[in-house]
Structures are given as C-alpha cells and as structure tokens.
Short mmCIF file of C-alpha atoms and ligand atoms in Angstrom, two decimals:
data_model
loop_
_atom_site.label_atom_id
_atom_site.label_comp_id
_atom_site.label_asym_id
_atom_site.label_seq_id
_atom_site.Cartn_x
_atom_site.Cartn_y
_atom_site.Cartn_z
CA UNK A 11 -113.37 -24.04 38.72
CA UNK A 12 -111.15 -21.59 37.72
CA UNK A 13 -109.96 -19.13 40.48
CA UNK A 14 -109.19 -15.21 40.41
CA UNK A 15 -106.64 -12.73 42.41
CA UNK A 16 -107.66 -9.39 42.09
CA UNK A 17 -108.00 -8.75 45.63
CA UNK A 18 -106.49 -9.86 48.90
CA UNK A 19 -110.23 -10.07 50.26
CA UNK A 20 -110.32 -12.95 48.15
CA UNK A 21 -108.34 -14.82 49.70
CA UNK A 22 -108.20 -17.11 52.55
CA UNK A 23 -105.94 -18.04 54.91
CA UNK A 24 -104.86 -21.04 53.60
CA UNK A 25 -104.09 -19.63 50.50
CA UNK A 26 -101.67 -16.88 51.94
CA UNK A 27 -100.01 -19.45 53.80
CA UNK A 28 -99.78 -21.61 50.96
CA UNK A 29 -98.61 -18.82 48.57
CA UNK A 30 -95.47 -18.21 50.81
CA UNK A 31 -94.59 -21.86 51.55
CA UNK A 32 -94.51 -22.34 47.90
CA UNK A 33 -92.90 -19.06 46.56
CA UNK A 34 -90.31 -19.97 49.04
CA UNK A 35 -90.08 -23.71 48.16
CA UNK A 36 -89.64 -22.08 44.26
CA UNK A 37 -86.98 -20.05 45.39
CA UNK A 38 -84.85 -22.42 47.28
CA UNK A 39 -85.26 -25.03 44.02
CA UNK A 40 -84.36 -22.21 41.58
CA UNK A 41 -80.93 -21.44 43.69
CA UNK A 42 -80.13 -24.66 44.10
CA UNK A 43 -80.43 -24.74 39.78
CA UNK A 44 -83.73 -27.15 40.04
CA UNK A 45 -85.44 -26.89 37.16
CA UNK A 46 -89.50 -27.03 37.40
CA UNK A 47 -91.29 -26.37 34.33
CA UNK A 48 -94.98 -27.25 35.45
CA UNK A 49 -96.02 -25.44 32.64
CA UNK A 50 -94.76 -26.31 29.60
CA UNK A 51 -97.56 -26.05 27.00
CA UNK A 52 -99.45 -23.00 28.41
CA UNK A 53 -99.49 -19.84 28.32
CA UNK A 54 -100.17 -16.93 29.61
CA UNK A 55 -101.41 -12.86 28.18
CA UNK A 56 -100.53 -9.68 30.06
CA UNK A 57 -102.37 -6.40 29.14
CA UNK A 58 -100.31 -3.56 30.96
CA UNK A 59 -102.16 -0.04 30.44
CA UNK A 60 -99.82 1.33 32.93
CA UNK A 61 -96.00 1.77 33.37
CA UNK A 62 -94.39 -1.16 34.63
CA UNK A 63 -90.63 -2.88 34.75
CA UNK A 64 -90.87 -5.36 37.92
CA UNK A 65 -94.15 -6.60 37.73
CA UNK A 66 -94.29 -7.41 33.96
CA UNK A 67 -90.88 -8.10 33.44
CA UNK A 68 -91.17 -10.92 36.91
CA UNK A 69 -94.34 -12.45 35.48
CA UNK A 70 -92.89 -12.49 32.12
CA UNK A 71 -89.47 -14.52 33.41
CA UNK A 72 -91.60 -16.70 36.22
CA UNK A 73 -93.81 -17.97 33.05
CA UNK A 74 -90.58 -18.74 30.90
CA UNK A 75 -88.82 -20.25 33.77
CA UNK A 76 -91.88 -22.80 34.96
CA UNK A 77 -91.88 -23.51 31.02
CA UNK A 78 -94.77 -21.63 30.08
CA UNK A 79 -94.86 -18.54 26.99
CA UNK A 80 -96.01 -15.21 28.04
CA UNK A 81 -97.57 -13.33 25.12
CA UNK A 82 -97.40 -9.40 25.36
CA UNK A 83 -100.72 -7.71 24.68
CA UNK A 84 -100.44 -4.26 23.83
CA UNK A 85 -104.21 -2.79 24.07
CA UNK A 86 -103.66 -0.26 21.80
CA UNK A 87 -102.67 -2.85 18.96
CA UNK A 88 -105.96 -5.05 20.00
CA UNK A 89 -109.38 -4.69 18.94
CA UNK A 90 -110.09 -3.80 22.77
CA UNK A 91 -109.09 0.06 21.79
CA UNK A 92 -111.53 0.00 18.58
CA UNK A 93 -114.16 -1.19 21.71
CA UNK A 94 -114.50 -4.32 21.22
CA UNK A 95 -116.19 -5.17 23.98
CA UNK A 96 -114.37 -6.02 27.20
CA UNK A 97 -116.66 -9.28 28.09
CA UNK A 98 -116.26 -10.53 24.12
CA UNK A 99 -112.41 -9.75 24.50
CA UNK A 100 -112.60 -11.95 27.48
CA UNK A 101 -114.25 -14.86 26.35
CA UNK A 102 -111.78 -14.89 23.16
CA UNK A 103 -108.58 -14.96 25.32
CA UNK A 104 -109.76 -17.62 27.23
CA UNK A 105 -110.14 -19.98 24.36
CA UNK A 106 -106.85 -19.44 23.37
CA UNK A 107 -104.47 -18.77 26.52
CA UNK A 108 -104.24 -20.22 30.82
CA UNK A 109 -104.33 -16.76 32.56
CA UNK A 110 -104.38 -13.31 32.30
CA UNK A 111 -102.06 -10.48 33.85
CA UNK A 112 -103.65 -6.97 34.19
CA UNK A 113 -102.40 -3.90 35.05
CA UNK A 114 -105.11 -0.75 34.44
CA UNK A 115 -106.54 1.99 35.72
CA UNK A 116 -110.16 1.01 36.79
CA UNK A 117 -110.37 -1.35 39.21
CA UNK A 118 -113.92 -2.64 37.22
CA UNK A 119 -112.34 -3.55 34.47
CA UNK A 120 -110.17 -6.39 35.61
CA UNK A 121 -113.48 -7.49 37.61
CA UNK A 122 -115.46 -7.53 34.40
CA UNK A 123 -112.73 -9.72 32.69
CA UNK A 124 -112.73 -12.21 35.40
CA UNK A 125 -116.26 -12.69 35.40
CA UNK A 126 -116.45 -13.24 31.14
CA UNK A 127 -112.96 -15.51 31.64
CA UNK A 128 -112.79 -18.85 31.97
CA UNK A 129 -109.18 -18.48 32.81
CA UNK A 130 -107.86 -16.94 36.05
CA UNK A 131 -107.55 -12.98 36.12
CA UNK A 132 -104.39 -11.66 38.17
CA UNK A 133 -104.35 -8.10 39.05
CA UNK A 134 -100.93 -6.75 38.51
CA UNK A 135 -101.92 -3.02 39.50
CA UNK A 136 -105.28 -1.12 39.66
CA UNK A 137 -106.20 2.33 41.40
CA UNK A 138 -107.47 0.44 43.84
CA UNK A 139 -104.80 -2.52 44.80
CA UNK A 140 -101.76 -3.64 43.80
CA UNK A 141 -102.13 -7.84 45.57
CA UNK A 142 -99.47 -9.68 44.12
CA UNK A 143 -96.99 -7.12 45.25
CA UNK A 144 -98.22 -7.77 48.76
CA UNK A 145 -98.23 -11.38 48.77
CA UNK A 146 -93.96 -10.70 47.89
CA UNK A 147 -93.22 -8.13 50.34
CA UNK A 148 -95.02 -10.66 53.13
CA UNK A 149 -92.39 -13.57 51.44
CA UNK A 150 -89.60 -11.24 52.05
CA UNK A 151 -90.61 -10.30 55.71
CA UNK A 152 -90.97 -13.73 56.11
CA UNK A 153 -87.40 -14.71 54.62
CA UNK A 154 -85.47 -11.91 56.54
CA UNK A 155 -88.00 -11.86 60.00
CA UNK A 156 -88.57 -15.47 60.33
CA UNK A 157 -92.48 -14.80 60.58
CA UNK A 158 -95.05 -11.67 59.85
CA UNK A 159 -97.02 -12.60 62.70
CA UNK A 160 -95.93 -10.69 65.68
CA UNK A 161 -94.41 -8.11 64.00
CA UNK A 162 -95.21 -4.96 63.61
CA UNK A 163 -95.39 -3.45 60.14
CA UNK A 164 -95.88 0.33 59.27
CA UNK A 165 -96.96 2.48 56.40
CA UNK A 166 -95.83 6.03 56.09
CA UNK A 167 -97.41 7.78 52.90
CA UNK A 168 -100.12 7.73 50.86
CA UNK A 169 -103.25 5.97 51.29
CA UNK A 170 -102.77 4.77 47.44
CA UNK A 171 -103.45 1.09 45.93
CA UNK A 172 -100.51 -0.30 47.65
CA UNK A 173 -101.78 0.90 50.98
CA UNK A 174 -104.72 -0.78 50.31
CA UNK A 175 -103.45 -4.32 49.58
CA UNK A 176 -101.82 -3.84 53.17
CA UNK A 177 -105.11 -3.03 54.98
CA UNK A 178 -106.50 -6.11 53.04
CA UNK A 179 -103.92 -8.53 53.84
CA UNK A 180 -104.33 -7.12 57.65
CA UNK A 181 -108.13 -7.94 57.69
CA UNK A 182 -107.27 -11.57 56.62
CA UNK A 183 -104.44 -12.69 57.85
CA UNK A 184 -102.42 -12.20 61.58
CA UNK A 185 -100.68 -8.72 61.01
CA UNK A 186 -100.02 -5.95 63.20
CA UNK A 187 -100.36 -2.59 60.41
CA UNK A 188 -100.03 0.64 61.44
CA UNK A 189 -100.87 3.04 58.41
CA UNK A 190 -99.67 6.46 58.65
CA UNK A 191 -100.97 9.01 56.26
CA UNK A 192 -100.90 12.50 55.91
CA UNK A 193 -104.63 14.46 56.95
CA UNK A 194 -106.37 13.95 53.64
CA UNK A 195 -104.61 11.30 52.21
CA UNK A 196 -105.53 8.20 53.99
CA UNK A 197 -107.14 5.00 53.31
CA UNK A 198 -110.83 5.17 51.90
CA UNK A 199 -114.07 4.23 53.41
CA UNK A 200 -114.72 1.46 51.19
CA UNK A 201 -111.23 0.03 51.53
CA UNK A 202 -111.76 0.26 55.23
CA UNK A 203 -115.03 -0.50 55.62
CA UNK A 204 -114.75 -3.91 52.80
CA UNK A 205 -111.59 -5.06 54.80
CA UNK A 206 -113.68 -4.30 58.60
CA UNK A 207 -116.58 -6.59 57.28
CA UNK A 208 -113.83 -9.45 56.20
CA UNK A 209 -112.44 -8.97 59.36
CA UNK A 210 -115.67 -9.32 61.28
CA UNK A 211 -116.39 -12.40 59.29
CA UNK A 212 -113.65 -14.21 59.72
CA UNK A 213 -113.43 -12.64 63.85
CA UNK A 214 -114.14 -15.92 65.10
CA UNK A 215 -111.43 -17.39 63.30
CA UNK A 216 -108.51 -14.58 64.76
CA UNK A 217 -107.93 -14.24 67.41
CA UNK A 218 -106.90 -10.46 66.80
CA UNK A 219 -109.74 -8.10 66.30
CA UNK A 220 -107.41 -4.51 66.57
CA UNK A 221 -104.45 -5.12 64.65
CA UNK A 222 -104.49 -2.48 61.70
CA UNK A 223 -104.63 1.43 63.57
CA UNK A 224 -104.94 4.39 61.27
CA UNK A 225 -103.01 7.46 62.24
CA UNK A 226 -101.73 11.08 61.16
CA UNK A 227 -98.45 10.85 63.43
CA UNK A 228 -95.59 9.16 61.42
CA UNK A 229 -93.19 9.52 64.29
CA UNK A 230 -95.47 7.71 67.32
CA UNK A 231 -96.36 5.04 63.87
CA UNK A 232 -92.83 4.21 63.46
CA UNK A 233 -92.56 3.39 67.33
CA UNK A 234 -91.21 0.06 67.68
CA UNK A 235 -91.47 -1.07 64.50
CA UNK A 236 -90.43 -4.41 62.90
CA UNK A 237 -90.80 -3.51 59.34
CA UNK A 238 -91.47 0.36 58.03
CA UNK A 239 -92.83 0.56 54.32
CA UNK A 240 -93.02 3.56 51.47
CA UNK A 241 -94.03 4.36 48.39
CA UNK A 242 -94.32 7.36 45.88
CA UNK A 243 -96.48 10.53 46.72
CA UNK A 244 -98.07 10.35 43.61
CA UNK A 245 -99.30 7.19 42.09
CA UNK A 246 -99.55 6.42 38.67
CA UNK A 247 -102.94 7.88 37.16
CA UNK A 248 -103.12 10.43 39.64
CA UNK A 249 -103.54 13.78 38.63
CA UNK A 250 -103.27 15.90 42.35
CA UNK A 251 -101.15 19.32 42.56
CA UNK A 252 -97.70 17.60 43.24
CA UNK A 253 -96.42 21.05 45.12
CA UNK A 254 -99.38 20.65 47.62
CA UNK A 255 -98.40 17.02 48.05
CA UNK A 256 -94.73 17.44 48.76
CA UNK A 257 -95.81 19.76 51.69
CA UNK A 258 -98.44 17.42 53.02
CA UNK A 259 -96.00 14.56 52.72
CA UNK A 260 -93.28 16.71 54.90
CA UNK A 261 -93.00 15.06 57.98
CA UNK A 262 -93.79 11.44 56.12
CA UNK A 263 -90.26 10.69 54.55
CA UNK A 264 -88.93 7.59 55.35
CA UNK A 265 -85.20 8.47 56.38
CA UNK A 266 -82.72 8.19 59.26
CA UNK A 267 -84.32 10.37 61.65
CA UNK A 268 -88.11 8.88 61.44
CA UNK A 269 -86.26 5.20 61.38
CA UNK A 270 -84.45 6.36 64.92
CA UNK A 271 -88.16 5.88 66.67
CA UNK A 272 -88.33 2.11 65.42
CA UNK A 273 -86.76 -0.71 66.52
CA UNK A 274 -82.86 -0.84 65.85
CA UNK A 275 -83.20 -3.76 63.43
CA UNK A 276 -86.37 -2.33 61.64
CA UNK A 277 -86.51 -3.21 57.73
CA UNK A 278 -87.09 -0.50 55.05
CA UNK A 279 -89.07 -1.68 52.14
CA UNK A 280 -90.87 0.31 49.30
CA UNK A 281 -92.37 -1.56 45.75
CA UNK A 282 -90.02 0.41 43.84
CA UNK A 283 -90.01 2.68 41.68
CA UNK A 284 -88.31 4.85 44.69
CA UNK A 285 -87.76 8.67 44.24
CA UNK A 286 -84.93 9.77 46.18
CA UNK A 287 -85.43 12.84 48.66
CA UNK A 288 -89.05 12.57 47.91
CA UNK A 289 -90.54 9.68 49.95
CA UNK A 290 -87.50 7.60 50.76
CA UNK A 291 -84.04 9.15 52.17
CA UNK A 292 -81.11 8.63 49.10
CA UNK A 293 -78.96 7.46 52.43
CA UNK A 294 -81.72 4.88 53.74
CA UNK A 295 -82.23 3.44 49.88
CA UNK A 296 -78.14 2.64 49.43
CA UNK A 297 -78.31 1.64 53.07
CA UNK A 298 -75.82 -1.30 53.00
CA UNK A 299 -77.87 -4.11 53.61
CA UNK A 300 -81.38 -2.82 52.39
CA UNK A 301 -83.39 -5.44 51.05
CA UNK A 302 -85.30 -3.34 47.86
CA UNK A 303 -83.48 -5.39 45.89
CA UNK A 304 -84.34 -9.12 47.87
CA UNK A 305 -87.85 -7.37 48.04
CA UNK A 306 -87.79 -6.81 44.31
CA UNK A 307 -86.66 -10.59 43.07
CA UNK A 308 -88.97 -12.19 45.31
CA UNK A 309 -92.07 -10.54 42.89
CA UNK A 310 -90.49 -13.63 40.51
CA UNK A 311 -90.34 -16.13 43.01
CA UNK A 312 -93.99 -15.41 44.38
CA UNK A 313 -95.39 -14.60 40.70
CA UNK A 314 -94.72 -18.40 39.86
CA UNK A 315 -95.98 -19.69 42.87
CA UNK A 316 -99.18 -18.05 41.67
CA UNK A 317 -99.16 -19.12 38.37
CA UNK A 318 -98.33 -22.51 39.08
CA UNK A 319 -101.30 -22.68 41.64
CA UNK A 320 -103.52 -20.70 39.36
CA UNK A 321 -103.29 -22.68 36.30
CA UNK A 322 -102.68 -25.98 37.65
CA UNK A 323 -103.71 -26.47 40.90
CA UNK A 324 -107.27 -24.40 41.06
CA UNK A 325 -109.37 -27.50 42.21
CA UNK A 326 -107.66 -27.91 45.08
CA UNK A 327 -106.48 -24.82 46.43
CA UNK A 328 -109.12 -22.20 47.23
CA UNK A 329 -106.90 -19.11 45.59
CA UNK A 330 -109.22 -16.28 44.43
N1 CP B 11 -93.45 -2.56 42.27
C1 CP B 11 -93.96 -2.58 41.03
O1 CP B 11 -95.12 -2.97 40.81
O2 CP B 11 -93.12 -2.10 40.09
P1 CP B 11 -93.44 -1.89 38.55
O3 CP B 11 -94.38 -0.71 38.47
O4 CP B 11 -92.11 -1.62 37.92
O5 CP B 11 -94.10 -3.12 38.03
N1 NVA B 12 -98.52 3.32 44.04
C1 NVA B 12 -97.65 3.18 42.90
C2 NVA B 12 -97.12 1.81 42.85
C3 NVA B 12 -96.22 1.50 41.69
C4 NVA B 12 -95.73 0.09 41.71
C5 NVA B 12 -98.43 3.48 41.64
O1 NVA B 12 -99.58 3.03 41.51
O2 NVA B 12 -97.90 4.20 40.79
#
C-alpha cells in the first residue's frame, strides 16, 4: 500500500527513528563517494505553487543522485489551472510517475491528491505544515547533539506552518518544545488540540505526557536551552499588516542578548530564508560555527531517505 507524508501526525515512531538512521546512513555513504541509485527507472513530479530554493532544489538533486528523474510541474502550464479537476489530475500522475512533491497554499489540496493517488504524496510546504523540513532539522540536532531526546528545543516567533510541524513532531516523538509566540500569534486550536489527541493516544506508549509548553515570554523560553529555532514574521501567503507585526515580534528576535539566557552551547537554527535584523540577529546568522548551512544540506540527505522509503520500501515501513 502506498504510504503518504503530509503530516508529522502521520507518523509513528518507528518511522521517525527510521527516517534519521537512514538520512544519516545516506549521508555518511554520499561523503564517503558511495554511490546508491535505488531508483533508477522512476521518477518523481513536484508541483511548487509557492516560492521555494531548498526544498525543491534538495528533492530535485536527492532524486538525481539515488538515480531517479524529477520532472518539474509548473501548474500554471498544466491543465490543473484550466480546472481540471484535482482528483482526475491525480489519478493521471499516478499512472505515469512514483511520487509526488507539493508545495501549496491549502493544506486540502495536497490531502485530496493523496487520497485520488496511487503514488505517495509528500508535503513540501502548506499553510498548515512544513514536515519534511522537520524531519531535517531533528537529523541535524541529532548529528551536532548526539540525541533530541533530552534536550530542550525552543521556538521564538510565529505560530506559522513550521511551528506547527514542531508541535507535531513533539506529540509523537520524545521532545522537550517550548514554543514562544508573541500574544496573538501562537499555535492554533486545531494544531494543538490534533497533536493533544495523538499525544493522548499514544500516552501509554511515552513516557512524557508535558513536554511541549506554550508561552508569551521569549526570555524565561530560551532558559536553558539546547537548541533555539526561528523563522520569518511573515510567512509566505500571508497577507497581515507587516508594521503591526514587527512591533509584536519586538522582544522575539533571536540574537545575542535573548541567546545569553540559554545554555552556553545552545544551537541557532532557522529553515532559511533568514531576514537579517528582522527575526534573526545579522551577528548570530554569520556566527562562526552556525549550522544554517549543515541544517540546510541535510534537507538532501533526509529528502532521499524519504524517497527511497517512500517509493521502495512502503510495505514494510509504516511511513505516512
Ligand atoms: N526551508 C525551506 O523550505 O526553504 P525553501 O522555501 O527555499 O524551500
Ligand atoms: N514559514 C515560512 C517557511 C519558509 C520555508 C513560510 O511559509 O514562508
């Protein structure tokens, strides 16, 4: 049976743990100039109706690099923007490539191609989550930490899509999340109240009930923290008063004297793209050392441990 990721609720476990023993495995091979191509013959589509240089460009290269062809599909040159309808669309692509990449707007729409695919569905970017990005940043603070679990990982910002993958991730897996948004710009009910009912049913499972707090106080969020994460103000799609934002978002900059409260190894990280002065200090971005750039590679590493489960190894692992 074919198996989706457009959530981190779908996932279990296993598959997390999986996912980073393999992305890493990938990574190790592809330094050491080990070539895997697992997927010569198929291919793969990406429809991006949003911005995008990492995510595309990653999936693109971990397809070519496992031996696979990505193939480009620009909506507006497809019969999808003369309304063709999105289920017919679906059950076309699937007869002809292995997966599909999304990135859109509406999180329905990549749920209504998964259910008309017979292919796996990847969500590369809604309004509502952003997974696979997740699933990388917990590779990298896994490479440079040793471990997530135990550590304590904070969000200062906006309660956008990327937010959301964390409180997912948190409600599955053993993370300690602290998410620290400004008064009217946290997480949503349904993100928190989807991730609490994961959370209860996997409770017996954990043995952590408490780990993801909510807060309004960057500074006591920041307190002893392992890993401290950003991103933008203003997410793609979003149409707020940018002025208003900029003084709601204040006190949440990520920069040297916020990063004083955590501990005195903390890691920065932020999905990129990063606006200097805005969300992110220009200082802390060029900090020598910073791992954006690590953090921004591994997207590669983890997309074709993905792909390579996705398309190949569905009836085993439980992915999606
Ligand atoms: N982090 C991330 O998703 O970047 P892109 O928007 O460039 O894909
Ligand atoms: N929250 C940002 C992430 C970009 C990768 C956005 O949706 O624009």
């Amino acid at each position: 049976m074919k198996k989706d990721i457009l959530s981190l609720l779908d996932l279990e476990v296993g598959d997390f743990t999986y996912l980073f023993h393999r992305a890493i495995e990938l990574k190790k091979r592809f330094k050491q100039g080990i070539v895997d191509r697992p997927l010569i013959g198929k291919s793969i589509g990406l429809i991006f109706d949003k911005k995008s240089t990492r995510t595309r460009v990653s999936f693109e290269t971990a397809m070519i690099q496992l031996g696979g062809t990505p193939i480009y599909i620009r909506s507006t040159d497809t019969q999808i923007s003369r309304n063709e309808p999105v289920e017919d669309t679906a059950r076309v692509l699937s007869r002809y490539i292995d997966a599909l990449v999304m990135r859109t707007f509406d999180h329905k729409l990549v749920q209504q191609f998964a259910k008309a695919s017979t292919i796996p569905v990847i969500n590369a970017l809604t309004d509502y989550s952003h997974p696979c990005q997740i699933l990388s940043d917990i590779m990298t603070i896994i490479e440079f930490k040793g471990s997530y679990e135990g550590k304590k990982v904070v969000w200062i910002g906006d309660g956008n899509n990327v937010a959301n993958s964390w409180v997912n991730a948190a409600s599955v897996i053993d993370l300690n999340l602290v998410i620290a948004t400004p008064e009217g710009y946290g997480i949503s009910d349904y993100v928190k109240e989807s991730s609490a009912a994961r959370r209860d049913l996997d409770s017996k499972k954990h043995k952590f009930s408490n780990n993801i707090i909510f807060t309004n106080d960057p500074i006591e969020a920041v307190k002893d923290a392992d890993v401290v994460y950003t991103d933008v103000w203003l997410s793609m799609g979003q149409e707020d008063d940018f002025e208003k934002r900029k003084k709601a978002f204040r006190d949440f900059q990520v920069n040297r004297e916020l990063l004083s409260n955590a501990k005195p190894d903390v890691m920065v990280m932020h999905c990129l793209p990063a606006h200097r002065g805005e969300e992110i200090s220009e200082d802390v971005l060029e900090a020598p050392g910073a791992v954006f750039w690590d953090q921004a590679e591994n997207k590669c590493h983890m997309h074709k441990a993905i792909l390579e489960t996705l398309i190949l190894k569905t009836g085993t692992a439980k992915v999606g």
